[in-house]
Structure formats: structure tokens, C-alpha cells
mmCIF file of N, CA and C and ligand atoms in Angstrom:
data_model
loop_
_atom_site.group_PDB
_atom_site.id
_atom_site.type_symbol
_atom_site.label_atom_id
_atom_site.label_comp_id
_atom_site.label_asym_id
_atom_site.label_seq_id
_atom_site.Cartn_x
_atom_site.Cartn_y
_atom_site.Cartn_z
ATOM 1 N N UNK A 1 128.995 -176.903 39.469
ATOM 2 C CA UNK A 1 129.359 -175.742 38.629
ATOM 3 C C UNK A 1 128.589 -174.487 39.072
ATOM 4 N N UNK A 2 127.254 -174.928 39.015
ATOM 5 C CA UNK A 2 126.336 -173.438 39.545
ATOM 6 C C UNK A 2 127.038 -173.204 41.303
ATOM 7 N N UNK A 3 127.270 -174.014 42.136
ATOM 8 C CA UNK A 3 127.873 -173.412 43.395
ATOM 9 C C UNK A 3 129.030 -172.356 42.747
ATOM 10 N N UNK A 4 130.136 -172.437 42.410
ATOM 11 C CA UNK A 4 131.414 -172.445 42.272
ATOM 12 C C UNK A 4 130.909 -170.605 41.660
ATOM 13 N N UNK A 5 130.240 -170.743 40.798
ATOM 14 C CA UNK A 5 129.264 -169.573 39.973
ATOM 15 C C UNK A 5 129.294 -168.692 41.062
ATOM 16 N N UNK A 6 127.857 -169.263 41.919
ATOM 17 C CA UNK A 6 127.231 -168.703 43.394
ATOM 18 C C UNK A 6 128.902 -167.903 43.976
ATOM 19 N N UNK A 7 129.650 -168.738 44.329
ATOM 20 C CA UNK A 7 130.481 -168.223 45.249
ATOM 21 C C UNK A 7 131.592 -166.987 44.770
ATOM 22 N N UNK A 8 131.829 -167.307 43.124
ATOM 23 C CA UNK A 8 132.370 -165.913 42.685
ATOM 24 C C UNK A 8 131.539 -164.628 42.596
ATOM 25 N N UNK A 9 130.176 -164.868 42.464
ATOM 26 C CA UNK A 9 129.516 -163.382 42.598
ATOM 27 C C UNK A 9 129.725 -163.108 43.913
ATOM 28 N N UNK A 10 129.555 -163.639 44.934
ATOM 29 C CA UNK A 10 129.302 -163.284 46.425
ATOM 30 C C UNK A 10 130.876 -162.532 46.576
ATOM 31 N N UNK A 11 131.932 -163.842 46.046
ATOM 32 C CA UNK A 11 133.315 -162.579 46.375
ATOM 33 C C UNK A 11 133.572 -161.652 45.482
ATOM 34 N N UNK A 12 132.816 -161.504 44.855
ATOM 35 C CA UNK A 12 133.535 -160.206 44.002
ATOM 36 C C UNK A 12 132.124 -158.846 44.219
ATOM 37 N N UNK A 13 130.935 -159.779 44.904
ATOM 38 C CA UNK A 13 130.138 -158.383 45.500
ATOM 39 C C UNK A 13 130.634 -158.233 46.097
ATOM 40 N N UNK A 14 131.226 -159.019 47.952
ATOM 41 C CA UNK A 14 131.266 -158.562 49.162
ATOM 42 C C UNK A 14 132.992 -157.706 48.904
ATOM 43 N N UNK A 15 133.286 -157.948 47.785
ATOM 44 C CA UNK A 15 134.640 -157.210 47.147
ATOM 45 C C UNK A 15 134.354 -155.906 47.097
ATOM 46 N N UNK A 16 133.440 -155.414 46.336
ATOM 47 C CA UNK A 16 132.782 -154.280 46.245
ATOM 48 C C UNK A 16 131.956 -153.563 47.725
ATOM 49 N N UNK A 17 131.259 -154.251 48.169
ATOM 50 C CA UNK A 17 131.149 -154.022 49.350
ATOM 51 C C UNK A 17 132.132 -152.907 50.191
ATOM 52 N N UNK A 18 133.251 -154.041 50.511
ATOM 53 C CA UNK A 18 134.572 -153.239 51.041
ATOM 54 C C UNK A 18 135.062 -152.394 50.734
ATOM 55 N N UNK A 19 135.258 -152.054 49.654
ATOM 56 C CA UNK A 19 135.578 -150.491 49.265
ATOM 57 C C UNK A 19 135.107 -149.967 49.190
ATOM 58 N N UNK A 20 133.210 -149.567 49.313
ATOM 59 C CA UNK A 20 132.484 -148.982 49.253
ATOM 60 C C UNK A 20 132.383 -148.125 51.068
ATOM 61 N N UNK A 21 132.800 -149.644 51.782
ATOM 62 C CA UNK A 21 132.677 -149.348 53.722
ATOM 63 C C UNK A 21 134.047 -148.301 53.734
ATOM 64 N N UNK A 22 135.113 -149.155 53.516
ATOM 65 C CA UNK A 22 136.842 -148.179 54.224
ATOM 66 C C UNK A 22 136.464 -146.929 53.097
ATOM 67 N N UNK A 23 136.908 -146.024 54.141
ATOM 68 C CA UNK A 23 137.329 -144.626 53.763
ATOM 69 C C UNK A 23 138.252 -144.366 52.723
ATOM 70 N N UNK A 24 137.585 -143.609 51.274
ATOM 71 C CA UNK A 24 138.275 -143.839 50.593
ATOM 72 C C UNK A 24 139.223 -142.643 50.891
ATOM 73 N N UNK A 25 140.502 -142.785 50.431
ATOM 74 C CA UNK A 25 142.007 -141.332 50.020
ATOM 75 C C UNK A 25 141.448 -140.582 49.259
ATOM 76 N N UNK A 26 140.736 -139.496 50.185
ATOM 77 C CA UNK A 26 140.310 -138.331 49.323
ATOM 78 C C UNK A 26 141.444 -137.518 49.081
ATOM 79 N N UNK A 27 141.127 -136.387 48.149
ATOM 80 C CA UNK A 27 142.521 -135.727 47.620
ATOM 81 C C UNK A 27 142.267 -134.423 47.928
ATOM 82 N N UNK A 28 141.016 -133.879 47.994
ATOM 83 C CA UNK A 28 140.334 -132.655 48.103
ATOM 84 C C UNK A 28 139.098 -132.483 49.405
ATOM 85 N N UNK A 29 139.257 -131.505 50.210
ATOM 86 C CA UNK A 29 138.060 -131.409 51.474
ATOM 87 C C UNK A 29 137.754 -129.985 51.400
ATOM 88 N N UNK A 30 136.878 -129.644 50.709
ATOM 89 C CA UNK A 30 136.251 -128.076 51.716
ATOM 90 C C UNK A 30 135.359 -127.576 52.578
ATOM 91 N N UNK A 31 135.815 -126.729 53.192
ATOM 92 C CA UNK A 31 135.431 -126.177 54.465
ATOM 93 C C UNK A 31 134.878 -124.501 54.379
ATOM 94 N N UNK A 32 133.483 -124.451 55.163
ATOM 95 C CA UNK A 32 133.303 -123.338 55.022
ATOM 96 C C UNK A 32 133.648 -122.703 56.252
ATOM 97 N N UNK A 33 134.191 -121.275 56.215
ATOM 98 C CA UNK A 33 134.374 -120.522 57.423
ATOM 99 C C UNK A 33 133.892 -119.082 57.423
ATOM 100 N N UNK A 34 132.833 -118.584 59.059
ATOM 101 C CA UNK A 34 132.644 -117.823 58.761
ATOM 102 C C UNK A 34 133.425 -116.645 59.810
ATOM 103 N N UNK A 35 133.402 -115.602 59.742
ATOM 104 C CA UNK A 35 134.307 -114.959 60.417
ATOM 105 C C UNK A 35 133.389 -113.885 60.802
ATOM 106 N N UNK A 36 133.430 -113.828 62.161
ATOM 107 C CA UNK A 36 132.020 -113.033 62.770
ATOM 108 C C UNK A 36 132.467 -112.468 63.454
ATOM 109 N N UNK A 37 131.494 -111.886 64.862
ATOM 110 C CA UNK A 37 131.878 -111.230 66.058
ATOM 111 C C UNK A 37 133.045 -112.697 67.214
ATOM 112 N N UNK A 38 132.763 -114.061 66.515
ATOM 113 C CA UNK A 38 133.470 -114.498 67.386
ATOM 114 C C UNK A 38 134.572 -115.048 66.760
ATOM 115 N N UNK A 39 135.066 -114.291 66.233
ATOM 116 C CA UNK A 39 136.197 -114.772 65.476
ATOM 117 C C UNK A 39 135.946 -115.526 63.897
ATOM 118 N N UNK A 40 137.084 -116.561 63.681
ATOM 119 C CA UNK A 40 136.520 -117.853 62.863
ATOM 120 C C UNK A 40 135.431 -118.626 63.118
ATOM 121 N N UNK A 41 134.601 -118.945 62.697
ATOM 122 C CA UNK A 41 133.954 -120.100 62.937
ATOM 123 C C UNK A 41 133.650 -121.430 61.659
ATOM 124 N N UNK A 42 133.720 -122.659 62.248
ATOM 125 C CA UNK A 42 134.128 -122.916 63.106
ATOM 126 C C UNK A 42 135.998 -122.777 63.262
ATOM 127 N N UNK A 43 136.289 -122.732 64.780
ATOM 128 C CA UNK A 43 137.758 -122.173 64.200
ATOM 129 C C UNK A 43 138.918 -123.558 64.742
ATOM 130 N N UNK A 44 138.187 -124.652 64.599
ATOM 131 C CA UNK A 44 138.754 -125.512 64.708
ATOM 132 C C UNK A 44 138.005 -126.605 63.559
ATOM 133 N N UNK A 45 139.170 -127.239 62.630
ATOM 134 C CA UNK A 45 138.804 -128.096 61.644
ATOM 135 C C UNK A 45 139.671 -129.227 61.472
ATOM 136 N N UNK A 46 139.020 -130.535 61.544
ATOM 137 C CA UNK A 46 139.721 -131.827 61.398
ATOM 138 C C UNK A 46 139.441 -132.177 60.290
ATOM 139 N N UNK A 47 140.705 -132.586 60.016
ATOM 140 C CA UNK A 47 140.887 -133.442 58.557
ATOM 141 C C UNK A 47 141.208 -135.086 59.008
ATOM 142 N N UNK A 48 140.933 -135.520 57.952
ATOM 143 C CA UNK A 48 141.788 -137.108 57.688
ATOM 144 C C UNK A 48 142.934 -136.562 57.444
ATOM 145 N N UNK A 49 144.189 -138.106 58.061
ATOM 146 C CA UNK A 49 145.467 -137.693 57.856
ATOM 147 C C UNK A 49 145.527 -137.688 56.289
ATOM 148 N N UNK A 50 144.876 -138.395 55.508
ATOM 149 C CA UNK A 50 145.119 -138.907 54.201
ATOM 150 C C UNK A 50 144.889 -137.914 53.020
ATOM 151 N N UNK A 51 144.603 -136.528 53.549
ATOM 152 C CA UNK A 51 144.235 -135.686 52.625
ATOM 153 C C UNK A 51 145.247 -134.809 52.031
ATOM 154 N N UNK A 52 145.260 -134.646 50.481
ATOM 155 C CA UNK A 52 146.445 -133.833 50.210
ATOM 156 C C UNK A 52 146.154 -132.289 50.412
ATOM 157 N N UNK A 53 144.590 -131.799 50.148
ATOM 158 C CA UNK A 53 144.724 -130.717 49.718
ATOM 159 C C UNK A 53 143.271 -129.962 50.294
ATOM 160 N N UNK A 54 143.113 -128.663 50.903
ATOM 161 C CA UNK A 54 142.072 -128.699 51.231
ATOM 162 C C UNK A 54 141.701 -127.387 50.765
ATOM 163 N N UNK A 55 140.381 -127.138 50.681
ATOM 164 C CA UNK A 55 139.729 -125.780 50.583
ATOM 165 C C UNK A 55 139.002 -125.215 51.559
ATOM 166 N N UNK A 56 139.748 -123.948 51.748
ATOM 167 C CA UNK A 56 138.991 -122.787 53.056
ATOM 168 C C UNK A 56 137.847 -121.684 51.984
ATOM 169 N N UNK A 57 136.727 -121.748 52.760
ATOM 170 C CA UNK A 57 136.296 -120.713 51.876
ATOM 171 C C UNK A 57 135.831 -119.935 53.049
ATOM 172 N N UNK A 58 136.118 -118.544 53.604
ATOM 173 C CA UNK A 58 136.151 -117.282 54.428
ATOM 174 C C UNK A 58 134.589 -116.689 53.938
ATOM 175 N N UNK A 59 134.358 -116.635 54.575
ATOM 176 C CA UNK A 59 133.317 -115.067 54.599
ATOM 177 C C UNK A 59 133.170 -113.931 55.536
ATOM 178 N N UNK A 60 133.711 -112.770 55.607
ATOM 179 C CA UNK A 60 133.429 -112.318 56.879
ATOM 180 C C UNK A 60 132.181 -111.408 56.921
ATOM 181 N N UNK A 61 131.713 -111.364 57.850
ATOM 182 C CA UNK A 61 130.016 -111.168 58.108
ATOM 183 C C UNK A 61 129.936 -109.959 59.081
ATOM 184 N N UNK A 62 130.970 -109.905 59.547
ATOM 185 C CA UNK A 62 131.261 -108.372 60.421
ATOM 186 C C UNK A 62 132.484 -107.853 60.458
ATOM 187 N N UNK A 63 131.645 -106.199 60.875
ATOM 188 C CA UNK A 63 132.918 -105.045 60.516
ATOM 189 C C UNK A 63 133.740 -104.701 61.802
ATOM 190 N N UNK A 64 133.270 -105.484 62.876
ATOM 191 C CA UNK A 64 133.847 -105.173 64.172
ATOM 192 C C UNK A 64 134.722 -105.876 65.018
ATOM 193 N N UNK A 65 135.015 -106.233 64.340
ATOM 194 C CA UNK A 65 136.798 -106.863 64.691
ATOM 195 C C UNK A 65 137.923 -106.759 63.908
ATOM 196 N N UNK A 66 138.814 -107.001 64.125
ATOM 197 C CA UNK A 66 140.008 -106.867 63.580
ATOM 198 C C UNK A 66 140.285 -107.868 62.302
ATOM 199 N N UNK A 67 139.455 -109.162 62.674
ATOM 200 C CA UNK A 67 140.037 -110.155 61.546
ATOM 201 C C UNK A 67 138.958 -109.901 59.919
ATOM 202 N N UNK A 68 140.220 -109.177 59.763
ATOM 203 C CA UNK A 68 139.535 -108.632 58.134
ATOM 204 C C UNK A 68 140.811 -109.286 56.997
ATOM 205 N N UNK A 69 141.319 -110.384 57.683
ATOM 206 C CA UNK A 69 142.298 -110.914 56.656
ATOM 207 C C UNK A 69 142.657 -112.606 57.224
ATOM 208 N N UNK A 70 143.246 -113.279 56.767
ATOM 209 C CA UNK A 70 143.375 -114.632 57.251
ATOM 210 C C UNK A 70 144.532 -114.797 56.817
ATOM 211 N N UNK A 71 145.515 -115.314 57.996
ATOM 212 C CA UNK A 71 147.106 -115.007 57.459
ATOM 213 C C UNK A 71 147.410 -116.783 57.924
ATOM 214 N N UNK A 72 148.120 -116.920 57.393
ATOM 215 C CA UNK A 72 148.651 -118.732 57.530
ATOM 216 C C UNK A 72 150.429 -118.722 57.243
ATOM 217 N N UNK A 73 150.921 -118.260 57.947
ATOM 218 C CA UNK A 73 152.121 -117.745 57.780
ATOM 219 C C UNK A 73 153.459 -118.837 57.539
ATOM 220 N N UNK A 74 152.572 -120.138 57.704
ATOM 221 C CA UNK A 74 153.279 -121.270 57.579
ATOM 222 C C UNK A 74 153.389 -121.277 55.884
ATOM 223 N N UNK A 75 152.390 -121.252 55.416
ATOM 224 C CA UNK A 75 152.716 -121.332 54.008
ATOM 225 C C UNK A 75 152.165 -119.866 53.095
ATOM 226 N N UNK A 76 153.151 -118.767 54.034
ATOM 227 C CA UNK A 76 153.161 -117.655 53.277
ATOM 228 C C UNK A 76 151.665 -117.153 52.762
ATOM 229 N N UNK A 77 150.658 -117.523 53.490
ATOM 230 C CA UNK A 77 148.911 -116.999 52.617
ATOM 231 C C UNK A 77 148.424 -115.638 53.546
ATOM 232 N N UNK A 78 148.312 -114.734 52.823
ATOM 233 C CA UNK A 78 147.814 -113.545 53.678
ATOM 234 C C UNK A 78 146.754 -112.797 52.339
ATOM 235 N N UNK A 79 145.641 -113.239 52.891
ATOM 236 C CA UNK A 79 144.089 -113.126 52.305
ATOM 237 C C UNK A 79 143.471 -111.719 52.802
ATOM 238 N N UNK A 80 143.534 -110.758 52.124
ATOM 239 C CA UNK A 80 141.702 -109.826 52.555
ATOM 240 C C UNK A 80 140.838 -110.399 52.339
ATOM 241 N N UNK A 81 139.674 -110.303 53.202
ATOM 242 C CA UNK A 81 138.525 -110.389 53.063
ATOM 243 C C UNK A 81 137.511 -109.679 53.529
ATOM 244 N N UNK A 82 137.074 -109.256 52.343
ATOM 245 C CA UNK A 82 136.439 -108.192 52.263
ATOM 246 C C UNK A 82 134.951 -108.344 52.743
ATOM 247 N N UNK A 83 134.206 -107.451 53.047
ATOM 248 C CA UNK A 83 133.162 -108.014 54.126
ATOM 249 C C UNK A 83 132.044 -108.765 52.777
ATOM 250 N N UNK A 84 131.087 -110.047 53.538
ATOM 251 C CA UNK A 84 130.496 -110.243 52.669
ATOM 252 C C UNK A 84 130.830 -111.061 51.270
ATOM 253 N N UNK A 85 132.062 -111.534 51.032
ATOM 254 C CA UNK A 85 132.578 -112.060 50.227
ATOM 255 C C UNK A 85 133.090 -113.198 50.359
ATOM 256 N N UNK A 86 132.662 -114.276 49.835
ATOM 257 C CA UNK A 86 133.798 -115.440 50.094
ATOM 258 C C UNK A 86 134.782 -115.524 49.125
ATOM 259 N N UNK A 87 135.656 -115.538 50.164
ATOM 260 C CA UNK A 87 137.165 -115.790 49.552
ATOM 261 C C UNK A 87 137.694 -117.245 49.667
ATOM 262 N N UNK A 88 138.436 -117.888 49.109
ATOM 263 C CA UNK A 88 138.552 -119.098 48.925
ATOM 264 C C UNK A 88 140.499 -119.086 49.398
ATOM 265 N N UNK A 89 140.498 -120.061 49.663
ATOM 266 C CA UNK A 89 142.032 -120.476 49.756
ATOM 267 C C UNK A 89 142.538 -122.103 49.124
ATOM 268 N N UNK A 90 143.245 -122.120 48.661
ATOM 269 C CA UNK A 90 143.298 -123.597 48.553
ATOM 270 C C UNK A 90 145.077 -124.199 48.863
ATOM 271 N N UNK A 91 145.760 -125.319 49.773
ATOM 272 C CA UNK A 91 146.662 -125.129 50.112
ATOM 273 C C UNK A 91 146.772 -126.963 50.052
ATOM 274 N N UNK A 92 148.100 -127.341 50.273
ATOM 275 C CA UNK A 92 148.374 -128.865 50.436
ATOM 276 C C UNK A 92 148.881 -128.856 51.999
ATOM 277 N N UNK A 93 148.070 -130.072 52.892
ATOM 278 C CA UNK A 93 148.381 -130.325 53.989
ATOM 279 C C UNK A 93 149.181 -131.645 54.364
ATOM 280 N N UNK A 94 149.611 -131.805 53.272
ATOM 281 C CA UNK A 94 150.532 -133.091 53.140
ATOM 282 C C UNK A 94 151.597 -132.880 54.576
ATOM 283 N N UNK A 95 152.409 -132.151 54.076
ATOM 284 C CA UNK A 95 153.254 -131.768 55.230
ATOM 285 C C UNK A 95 153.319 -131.376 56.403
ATOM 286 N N UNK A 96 152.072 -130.870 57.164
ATOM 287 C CA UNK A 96 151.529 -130.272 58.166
ATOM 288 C C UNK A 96 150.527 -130.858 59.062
ATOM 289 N N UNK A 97 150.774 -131.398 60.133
ATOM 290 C CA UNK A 97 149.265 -131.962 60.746
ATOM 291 C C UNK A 97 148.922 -130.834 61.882
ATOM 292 N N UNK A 98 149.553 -129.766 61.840
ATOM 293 C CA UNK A 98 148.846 -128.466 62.833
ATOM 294 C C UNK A 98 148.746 -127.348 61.849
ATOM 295 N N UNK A 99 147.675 -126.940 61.285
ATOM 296 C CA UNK A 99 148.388 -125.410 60.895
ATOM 297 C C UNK A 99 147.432 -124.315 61.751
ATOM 298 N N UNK A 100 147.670 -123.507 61.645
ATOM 299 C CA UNK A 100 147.211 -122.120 62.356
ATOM 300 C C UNK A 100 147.060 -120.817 61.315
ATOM 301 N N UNK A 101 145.521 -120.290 61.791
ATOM 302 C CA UNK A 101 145.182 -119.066 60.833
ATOM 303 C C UNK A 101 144.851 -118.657 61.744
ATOM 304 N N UNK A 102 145.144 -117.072 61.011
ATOM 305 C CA UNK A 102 144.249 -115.962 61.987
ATOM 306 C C UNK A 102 144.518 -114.472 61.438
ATOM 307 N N UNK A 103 144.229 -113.375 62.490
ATOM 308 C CA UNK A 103 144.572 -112.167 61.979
ATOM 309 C C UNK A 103 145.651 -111.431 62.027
ATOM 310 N N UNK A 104 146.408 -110.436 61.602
ATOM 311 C CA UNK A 104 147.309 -110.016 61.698
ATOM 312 C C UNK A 104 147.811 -110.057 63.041
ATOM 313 N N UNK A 105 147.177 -109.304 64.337
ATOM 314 C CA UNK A 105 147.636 -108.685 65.634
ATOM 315 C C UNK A 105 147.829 -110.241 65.813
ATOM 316 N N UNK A 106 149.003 -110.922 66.021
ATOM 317 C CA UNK A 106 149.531 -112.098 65.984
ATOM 318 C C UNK A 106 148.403 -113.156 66.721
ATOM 319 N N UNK A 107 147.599 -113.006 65.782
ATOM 320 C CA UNK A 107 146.583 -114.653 66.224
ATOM 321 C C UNK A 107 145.992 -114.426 67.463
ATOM 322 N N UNK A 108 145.229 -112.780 67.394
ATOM 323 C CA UNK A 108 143.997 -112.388 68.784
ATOM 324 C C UNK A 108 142.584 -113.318 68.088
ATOM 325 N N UNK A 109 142.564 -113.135 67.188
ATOM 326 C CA UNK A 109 141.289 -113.507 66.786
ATOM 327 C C UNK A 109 141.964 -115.737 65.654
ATOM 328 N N UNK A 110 142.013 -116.456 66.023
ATOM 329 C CA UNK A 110 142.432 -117.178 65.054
ATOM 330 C C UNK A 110 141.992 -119.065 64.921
ATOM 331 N N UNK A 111 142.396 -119.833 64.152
ATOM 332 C CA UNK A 111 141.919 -120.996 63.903
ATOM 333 C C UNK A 111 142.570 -121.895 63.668
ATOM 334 N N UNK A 112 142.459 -123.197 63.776
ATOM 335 C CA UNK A 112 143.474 -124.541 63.118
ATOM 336 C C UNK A 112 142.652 -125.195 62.300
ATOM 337 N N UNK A 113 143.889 -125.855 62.075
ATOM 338 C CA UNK A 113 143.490 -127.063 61.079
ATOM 339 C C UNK A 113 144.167 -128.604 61.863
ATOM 340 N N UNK A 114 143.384 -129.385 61.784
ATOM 341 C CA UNK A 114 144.361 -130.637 62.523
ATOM 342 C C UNK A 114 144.197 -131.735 62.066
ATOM 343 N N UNK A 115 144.495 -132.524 61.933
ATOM 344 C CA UNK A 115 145.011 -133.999 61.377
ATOM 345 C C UNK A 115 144.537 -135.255 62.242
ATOM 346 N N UNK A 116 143.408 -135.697 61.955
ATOM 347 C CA UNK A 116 143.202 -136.540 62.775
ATOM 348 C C UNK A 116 144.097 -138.099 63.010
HETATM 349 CU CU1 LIG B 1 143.356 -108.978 65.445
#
């Protein structure tokens, strides 16, 4: 009887265990970005495929470039950002495993998002 005991704790720890190891389906990821003399940074960002929804949060830190806005034209988002400020975005990547941001002058200065 005490074995039988023994062996249900062990499977229902090493139960716990396992879902604690696999990656759980997150629903939400944010990301900070800063927007400098070299553009975005960082201006490349991987996600899990499994994510529905993610958060950009912008800051731009200089006045000497052009990217004073973050346009995502895939899903209609065209952001000022005003110097010094974080601006936030929040969008669903369900549908998309490439997207592309950047500045107006069609994506001189710009960034992805990708889907691992
Ligand atoms: Cu530009």
C-alpha cells in the first residue's frame, strides 16, 4: 500500500514538473524599443509562434533622424513619438509571422517582428 502511495506522489510531482519545463502559451510579450541615431533598436524582435498579442513600447531618444513616428502599415498603426516619451503599441500577431515597422520615408530607418 505505502509503495502504490510512493508512486502516485512521484507521478503527479514529475506531472508538475513537466509543465513547469515546456513552454508555457503565453498570450502577452513586451518589448522595449529604443529609437536613436541608429534607427530602432533593437530592430529586430523574435517572438514564439504561440503568441497572440504583443507589446511595443518606443522611446525615441533623438532629434536627428527622421524616425519620429512608427508606422506598421500592415495593421493600419501610425504612432508619434514624441521625443523622450514612451509610447506603447499593443497589436495581435496571430495572423502575421513577418511584420515590419518603421518611418514614414518608406522604411529608411525600420524594424521586424518575426515568428520563431
Ligand atoms: Cu525616414
Amino acid at each position: 500500500m505505502k509503495s502504490i502511495l510512493f508512486i502516485a506522489v512521484v507521478i503527479s510531482l514529475t506531472g508538475c514538473l513537466d509543465k513547469n519545463t515546456t513552454t508555457p502559451a503565453k498570450s502577452i510579450d513586451t518589448f522595449k524599443i529604443e529609437v536613436n541615431e541608429k534607427g530602432y533598436v533593437p530592430a529586430e524582435i523574435k517572438i514564439p509562434s504561440t503568441l497572440d498579442t504583443i507589446k511595443l513600447i518606443f522611446t525615441r531618444t533623438t532629434d536627428k533622424t527622421c524616425a519620429r513616428e512608427v508606422i506598421l502599415e500592415e495593421l493600419n498603426i501610425n504612432k508619434k513619438l514624441p521625443l523622450n516619451q514612451e509610447v506603447a503599441i499593443i497589436f495581435n500577431v496571430k495572423g502575421s509571422n513577418e511584420l515590419v515597422f518603421g518611418c514614414h520615408m518608406d522604411k529608411m530607418f525600420s524594424g521586424k517582428i518575426i515568428k520563431n
